[in-house]
Structures are given as C-alpha cells and as structure tokens.
C-alpha cells in the first residue's frame, strides 16, 4: 500500500484491496472490497463487503454504502446542505457549526462515473444511477435514474447477471 495514508483508526475487513494514493481515516471498509487510486474516505463513512470504489472518488462523513455496491470513477458525495467557510461571527467554521447530512447507498446499487450525490438521500437496493447524474432526492429500489437533476428512466433496473456476488454479502 505504497503512497497511501491509512490512519490507525481505520477498520479494514478481510482481503481489502487498496490501490496507491488513497487517504483513509476513521472509516470502516468491509471484506473483499476494492478501493481505487486517488480515493478519499472520511471518518464515520462505512463501506460494506464486496464493493468496488473506483478511482478519484470522494466519500465523506455520513455516507453508508451497503454490500455489493459499485461506485464509478470520480463520484462525489456531499454531506452539507449549506456549506460556508465561516460562521456568523466571521470565524472559520468548526464541526459545531454544521449538520452532517447522512446518505445511504443500499445493497447492490450502482453509481455511474462522474455522479454527484447530495446529502440526506437514499439510493435503493439494486438501483442504477447513470453516469454524470446529479442526485438530489431518494432513488427507489430497482430503478434506473439519470440526468441533472436525476430523473427516473425506468422502474425496473436490469437484472444482475451474477446474483452470486450479492448472495455472498
């Protein structure tokens, strides 16, 4: 794990694969999950078993990713509805000055490359989010969404060709 920053408080599952230039602190990563190059996963984030987190992805505090989830390249999670540099007194904000918006990505979901997900949403089981989407609200299970903002394209995502990968989770 050359050129990686992995804080001592990170909980890594069995057979986790981590590529170069990764920054992990205060997070949990489940068994047999793969983390690509140039990924940051912040404190309090939880990644399940058998996930694939592709390169250049940012997973912030408040994000939970269940088992068997695919996260494409350059996916960005946001956890603050009203980001500001300073508080009303004009001082740099601290953790006390904001509310973390939690995001849940349910089992078997796929998030396409270049997607941005606003905080406080849930992506349902086996849902598919098309590449380049801006997800501003919950996505129902087994649904495909895409666009800016993401809209439902169909109400039944294509069946997975390898259900065994989820059965192991």
PDB file of C-alpha atoms in Angstrom:
ATOM      1  CA  UNK A   1       0.000   0.000   0.000  1.00  0.00           C
ATOM      2  CA  UNK A   2       2.685   2.387  -1.100  1.00  0.00           C
ATOM      3  CA  UNK A   3       1.787   6.088  -1.119  1.00  0.00           C
ATOM      4  CA  UNK A   4      -1.378   5.572   0.958  1.00  0.00           C
ATOM      5  CA  UNK A   5      -2.425   7.370   4.102  1.00  0.00           C
ATOM      6  CA  UNK A   6      -4.341   4.976   6.330  1.00  0.00           C
ATOM      7  CA  UNK A   7      -4.992   6.301   9.827  1.00  0.00           C
ATOM      8  CA  UNK A   8      -4.728   3.899  12.756  1.00  0.00           C
ATOM      9  CA  UNK A   9      -8.474   4.258  13.468  1.00  0.00           C
ATOM     10  CA  UNK A  10      -9.497   2.731  10.098  1.00  0.00           C
ATOM     11  CA  UNK A  11     -11.229  -0.666  10.324  1.00  0.00           C
ATOM     12  CA  UNK A  12     -10.354  -2.853   7.344  1.00  0.00           C
ATOM     13  CA  UNK A  13     -12.129  -6.123   6.632  1.00  0.00           C
ATOM     14  CA  UNK A  14     -10.549  -9.287   5.277  1.00  0.00           C
ATOM     15  CA  UNK A  15      -8.842  -9.167   1.849  1.00  0.00           C
ATOM     16  CA  UNK A  16      -9.474  -5.462   1.202  1.00  0.00           C
ATOM     17  CA  UNK A  17      -7.554  -4.235  -1.860  1.00  0.00           C
ATOM     18  CA  UNK A  18      -6.323  -0.653  -1.689  1.00  0.00           C
ATOM     19  CA  UNK A  19      -4.507   0.993  -4.582  1.00  0.00           C
ATOM     20  CA  UNK A  20      -1.960   3.846  -4.418  1.00  0.00           C
ATOM     21  CA  UNK A  21      -2.620   7.437  -3.350  1.00  0.00           C
ATOM     22  CA  UNK A  22      -5.589   6.644  -1.113  1.00  0.00           C
ATOM     23  CA  UNK A  23      -6.467   8.636   2.024  1.00  0.00           C
ATOM     24  CA  UNK A  24      -8.492   6.804   4.703  1.00  0.00           C
ATOM     25  CA  UNK A  25      -9.303   7.985   8.212  1.00  0.00           C
ATOM     26  CA  UNK A  26     -11.899   6.975  10.787  1.00  0.00           C
ATOM     27  CA  UNK A  27     -13.830   4.820   8.298  1.00  0.00           C
ATOM     28  CA  UNK A  28     -14.843   1.165   8.031  1.00  0.00           C
ATOM     29  CA  UNK A  29     -14.337  -0.961   4.920  1.00  0.00           C
ATOM     30  CA  UNK A  30     -15.841  -4.439   4.636  1.00  0.00           C
ATOM     31  CA  UNK A  31     -14.410  -7.749   3.437  1.00  0.00           C
ATOM     32  CA  UNK A  32     -13.144  -8.138  -0.125  1.00  0.00           C
ATOM     33  CA  UNK A  33     -13.825  -4.526  -1.073  1.00  0.00           C
ATOM     34  CA  UNK A  34     -11.613  -2.815  -3.623  1.00  0.00           C
ATOM     35  CA  UNK A  35     -10.628   0.860  -3.270  1.00  0.00           C
ATOM     36  CA  UNK A  36      -9.188   2.512  -6.398  1.00  0.00           C
ATOM     37  CA  UNK A  37      -6.417   5.072  -6.802  1.00  0.00           C
ATOM     38  CA  UNK A  38      -6.907   8.661  -5.578  1.00  0.00           C
ATOM     39  CA  UNK A  39      -9.874   7.847  -3.320  1.00  0.00           C
ATOM     40  CA  UNK A  40     -10.580   9.603  -0.021  1.00  0.00           C
ATOM     41  CA  UNK A  41     -12.888   8.066   2.573  1.00  0.00           C
ATOM     42  CA  UNK A  42     -13.534  10.225   5.639  1.00  0.00           C
ATOM     43  CA  UNK A  43     -14.292   9.491   9.269  1.00  0.00           C
ATOM     44  CA  UNK A  44     -17.632   7.913  10.019  1.00  0.00           C
ATOM     45  CA  UNK A  45     -18.098   6.561   6.473  1.00  0.00           C
ATOM     46  CA  UNK A  46     -18.965   2.861   6.246  1.00  0.00           C
ATOM     47  CA  UNK A  47     -18.373   0.650   3.220  1.00  0.00           C
ATOM     48  CA  UNK A  48     -19.829  -2.876   3.098  1.00  0.00           C
ATOM     49  CA  UNK A  49     -18.430  -6.162   1.812  1.00  0.00           C
ATOM     50  CA  UNK A  50     -17.728  -6.900  -1.870  1.00  0.00           C
ATOM     51  CA  UNK A  51     -17.863  -3.261  -3.014  1.00  0.00           C
ATOM     52  CA  UNK A  52     -15.868  -1.633  -5.758  1.00  0.00           C
ATOM     53  CA  UNK A  53     -14.925   2.002  -5.224  1.00  0.00           C
ATOM     54  CA  UNK A  54     -13.380   3.321  -8.450  1.00  0.00           C
ATOM     55  CA  UNK A  55     -10.600   5.908  -8.725  1.00  0.00           C
ATOM     56  CA  UNK A  56     -10.888   9.618  -7.932  1.00  0.00           C
ATOM     57  CA  UNK A  57     -13.939   9.146  -5.687  1.00  0.00           C
ATOM     58  CA  UNK A  58     -14.693  11.186  -2.561  1.00  0.00           C
ATOM     59  CA  UNK A  59     -16.746   9.555   0.215  1.00  0.00           C
ATOM     60  CA  UNK A  60     -17.396  11.939   3.077  1.00  0.00           C
ATOM     61  CA  UNK A  61     -18.573  11.629   6.660  1.00  0.00           C
ATOM     62  CA  UNK A  62     -22.165  10.434   6.938  1.00  0.00           C
ATOM     63  CA  UNK A  63     -22.087   8.063   3.958  1.00  0.00           C
ATOM     64  CA  UNK A  64     -23.025   4.395   4.391  1.00  0.00           C
ATOM     65  CA  UNK A  65     -22.540   2.051   1.448  1.00  0.00           C
ATOM     66  CA  UNK A  66     -24.018  -1.417   1.911  1.00  0.00           C
ATOM     67  CA  UNK A  67     -22.603  -4.645   0.421  1.00  0.00           C
ATOM     68  CA  UNK A  68     -22.215  -5.375  -3.285  1.00  0.00           C
ATOM     69  CA  UNK A  69     -22.247  -1.723  -4.387  1.00  0.00           C
ATOM     70  CA  UNK A  70     -20.371  -0.347  -7.401  1.00  0.00           C
ATOM     71  CA  UNK A  71     -19.154   3.257  -7.227  1.00  0.00           C
ATOM     72  CA  UNK A  72     -17.823   4.543 -10.568  1.00  0.00           C
ATOM     73  CA  UNK A  73     -14.889   6.869 -11.210  1.00  0.00           C
ATOM     74  CA  UNK A  74     -14.970  10.432  -9.844  1.00  0.00           C
ATOM     75  CA  UNK A  75     -18.140  10.039  -7.782  1.00  0.00           C
ATOM     76  CA  UNK A  76     -18.611  12.803  -5.212  1.00  0.00           C
ATOM     77  CA  UNK A  77     -20.750  12.629  -2.092  1.00  0.00           C
ATOM     78  CA  UNK A  78     -21.848  15.857  -0.383  1.00  0.00           C
ATOM     79  CA  UNK A  79     -22.851  15.999   3.290  1.00  0.00           C
ATOM     80  CA  UNK A  80     -23.605  19.692   3.864  1.00  0.00           C
ATOM     81  CA  UNK A  81     -26.737  21.443   2.519  1.00  0.00           C
ATOM     82  CA  UNK A  82     -25.435  24.913   3.325  1.00  0.00           C
ATOM     83  CA  UNK A  83     -21.627  24.933   3.050  1.00  0.00           C
ATOM     84  CA  UNK A  84     -19.891  28.026   4.376  1.00  0.00           C
ATOM     85  CA  UNK A  85     -16.285  28.815   5.220  1.00  0.00           C
ATOM     86  CA  UNK A  86     -17.175  30.981   8.213  1.00  0.00           C
ATOM     87  CA  UNK A  87     -19.804  31.075  10.954  1.00  0.00           C
ATOM     88  CA  UNK A  88     -21.978  34.152  11.699  1.00  0.00           C
ATOM     89  CA  UNK A  89     -19.154  35.584  13.852  1.00  0.00           C
ATOM     90  CA  UNK A  90     -16.834  35.526  10.816  1.00  0.00           C
ATOM     91  CA  UNK A  91     -14.621  32.758  12.203  1.00  0.00           C
ATOM     92  CA  UNK A  92     -13.727  29.602  10.305  1.00  0.00           C
ATOM     93  CA  UNK A  93     -16.468  27.045  10.785  1.00  0.00           C
ATOM     94  CA  UNK A  94     -15.889  24.113  13.088  1.00  0.00           C
ATOM     95  CA  UNK A  95     -17.819  20.847  13.333  1.00  0.00           C
ATOM     96  CA  UNK A  96     -20.185  22.577  15.765  1.00  0.00           C
ATOM     97  CA  UNK A  97     -21.309  24.974  13.002  1.00  0.00           C
ATOM     98  CA  UNK A  98     -22.858  22.471  10.604  1.00  0.00           C
ATOM     99  CA  UNK A  99     -25.181  19.474  10.351  1.00  0.00           C
ATOM    100  CA  UNK A 100     -23.891  16.361   8.619  1.00  0.00           C
ATOM    101  CA  UNK A 101     -26.433  15.077   6.076  1.00  0.00           C
ATOM    102  CA  UNK A 102     -26.383  11.266   6.003  1.00  0.00           C
ATOM    103  CA  UNK A 103     -26.528   9.323   2.737  1.00  0.00           C
ATOM    104  CA  UNK A 104     -27.349   5.620   2.355  1.00  0.00           C
ATOM    105  CA  UNK A 105     -26.478   3.533  -0.704  1.00  0.00           C
ATOM    106  CA  UNK A 106     -28.351   0.244  -0.392  1.00  0.00           C
ATOM    107  CA  UNK A 107     -27.175  -3.246  -1.320  1.00  0.00           C
ATOM    108  CA  UNK A 108     -26.405  -3.956  -4.968  1.00  0.00           C
ATOM    109  CA  UNK A 109     -26.752  -0.366  -6.212  1.00  0.00           C
ATOM    110  CA  UNK A 110     -24.519   1.021  -8.986  1.00  0.00           C
ATOM    111  CA  UNK A 111     -23.462   4.661  -9.136  1.00  0.00           C
ATOM    112  CA  UNK A 112     -22.123   5.769 -12.533  1.00  0.00           C
ATOM    113  CA  UNK A 113     -18.907   7.706 -13.064  1.00  0.00           C
ATOM    114  CA  UNK A 114     -18.958  11.459 -12.547  1.00  0.00           C
ATOM    115  CA  UNK A 115     -22.095  11.390 -10.393  1.00  0.00           C
ATOM    116  CA  UNK A 116     -22.649  13.854  -7.555  1.00  0.00           C
ATOM    117  CA  UNK A 117     -24.956  12.829  -4.698  1.00  0.00           C
ATOM    118  CA  UNK A 118     -26.377  15.460  -2.364  1.00  0.00           C
ATOM    119  CA  UNK A 119     -26.583  14.625   1.323  1.00  0.00           C
ATOM    120  CA  UNK A 120     -29.638  13.268   3.072  1.00  0.00           C
ATOM    121  CA  UNK A 121     -30.708  10.818   0.361  1.00  0.00           C
ATOM    122  CA  UNK A 122     -31.104   7.058  -0.019  1.00  0.00           C
ATOM    123  CA  UNK A 123     -30.297   5.081  -3.158  1.00  0.00           C
ATOM    124  CA  UNK A 124     -32.461   1.935  -3.100  1.00  0.00           C
ATOM    125  CA  UNK A 125     -31.400  -1.689  -3.455  1.00  0.00           C
ATOM    126  CA  UNK A 126     -30.156  -2.606  -6.949  1.00  0.00           C
ATOM    127  CA  UNK A 127     -30.841   0.911  -8.238  1.00  0.00           C
ATOM    128  CA  UNK A 128     -28.701   2.266 -11.072  1.00  0.00           C
ATOM    129  CA  UNK A 129     -27.602   5.901 -11.280  1.00  0.00           C
ATOM    130  CA  UNK A 130     -26.426   6.895 -14.763  1.00  0.00           C
ATOM    131  CA  UNK A 131     -23.010   8.461 -15.296  1.00  0.00           C
ATOM    132  CA  UNK A 132     -22.787  12.208 -14.818  1.00  0.00           C
ATOM    133  CA  UNK A 133     -26.013  12.472 -12.818  1.00  0.00           C
ATOM    134  CA  UNK A 134     -26.794  14.932 -10.056  1.00  0.00           C
ATOM    135  CA  UNK A 135     -28.853  13.053  -7.472  1.00  0.00           C
ATOM    136  CA  UNK A 136     -30.945  15.434  -5.357  1.00  0.00           C
ATOM    137  CA  UNK A 137     -33.558  13.073  -3.883  1.00  0.00           C
ATOM    138  CA  UNK A 138     -34.132   9.429  -2.957  1.00  0.00           C
ATOM    139  CA  UNK A 139     -33.948   6.783  -5.686  1.00  0.00           C
ATOM    140  CA  UNK A 140     -36.366   3.852  -5.274  1.00  0.00           C
ATOM    141  CA  UNK A 141     -35.109   0.254  -5.276  1.00  0.00           C
ATOM    142  CA  UNK A 142     -34.691  -1.464  -8.665  1.00  0.00           C
ATOM    143  CA  UNK A 143     -34.942   1.843 -10.531  1.00  0.00           C
ATOM    144  CA  UNK A 144     -32.685   3.491 -13.112  1.00  0.00           C
ATOM    145  CA  UNK A 145     -32.183   7.259 -12.906  1.00  0.00           C
ATOM    146  CA  UNK A 146     -30.032   9.709 -14.852  1.00  0.00           C
ATOM    147  CA  UNK A 147     -29.647  13.399 -15.601  1.00  0.00           C
ATOM    148  CA  UNK A 148     -29.276  16.758 -13.896  1.00  0.00           C
ATOM    149  CA  UNK A 149     -31.249  16.560 -11.731  1.00  0.00           C
ATOM    150  CA  UNK A 150     -31.564  12.771 -11.906  1.00  0.00           C
ATOM    151  CA  UNK A 151     -34.976  11.572 -13.058  1.00  0.00           C
ATOM    152  CA  UNK A 152     -36.451   8.079 -13.232  1.00  0.00           C
ATOM    153  CA  UNK A 153     -35.843   6.411 -16.607  1.00  0.00           C
ATOM    154  CA  UNK A 154     -37.487   3.106 -15.735  1.00  0.00           C
ATOM    155  CA  UNK A 155     -38.975   1.413 -12.730  1.00  0.00           C
ATOM    156  CA  UNK A 156     -37.142  -1.881 -13.071  1.00  0.00           C
ATOM    157  CA  UNK A 157     -33.377  -1.823 -13.329  1.00  0.00           C
ATOM    158  CA  UNK A 158     -31.892  -4.617 -15.460  1.00  0.00           C
ATOM    159  CA  UNK A 159     -31.452  -7.869 -13.555  1.00  0.00           C
ATOM    160  CA  UNK A 160     -27.951  -8.562 -12.317  1.00  0.00           C
ATOM    161  CA  UNK A 161     -26.242 -11.273 -14.325  1.00  0.00           C
ATOM    162  CA  UNK A 162     -24.333 -12.541 -11.307  1.00  0.00           C
ATOM    163  CA  UNK A 163     -26.617 -12.744  -8.291  1.00  0.00           C
ATOM    164  CA  UNK A 164     -23.986 -14.902  -6.583  1.00  0.00           C
ATOM    165  CA  UNK A 165     -21.895 -11.796  -5.857  1.00  0.00           C
ATOM    166  CA  UNK A 166     -24.689 -10.430  -3.688  1.00  0.00           C
ATOM    167  CA  UNK A 167     -25.504 -13.778  -2.108  1.00  0.00           C
ATOM    168  CA  UNK A 168     -22.006 -13.799  -0.574  1.00  0.00           C
ATOM    169  CA  UNK A 169     -22.570 -10.399   1.045  1.00  0.00           C
TER     170      UNK A 169
END
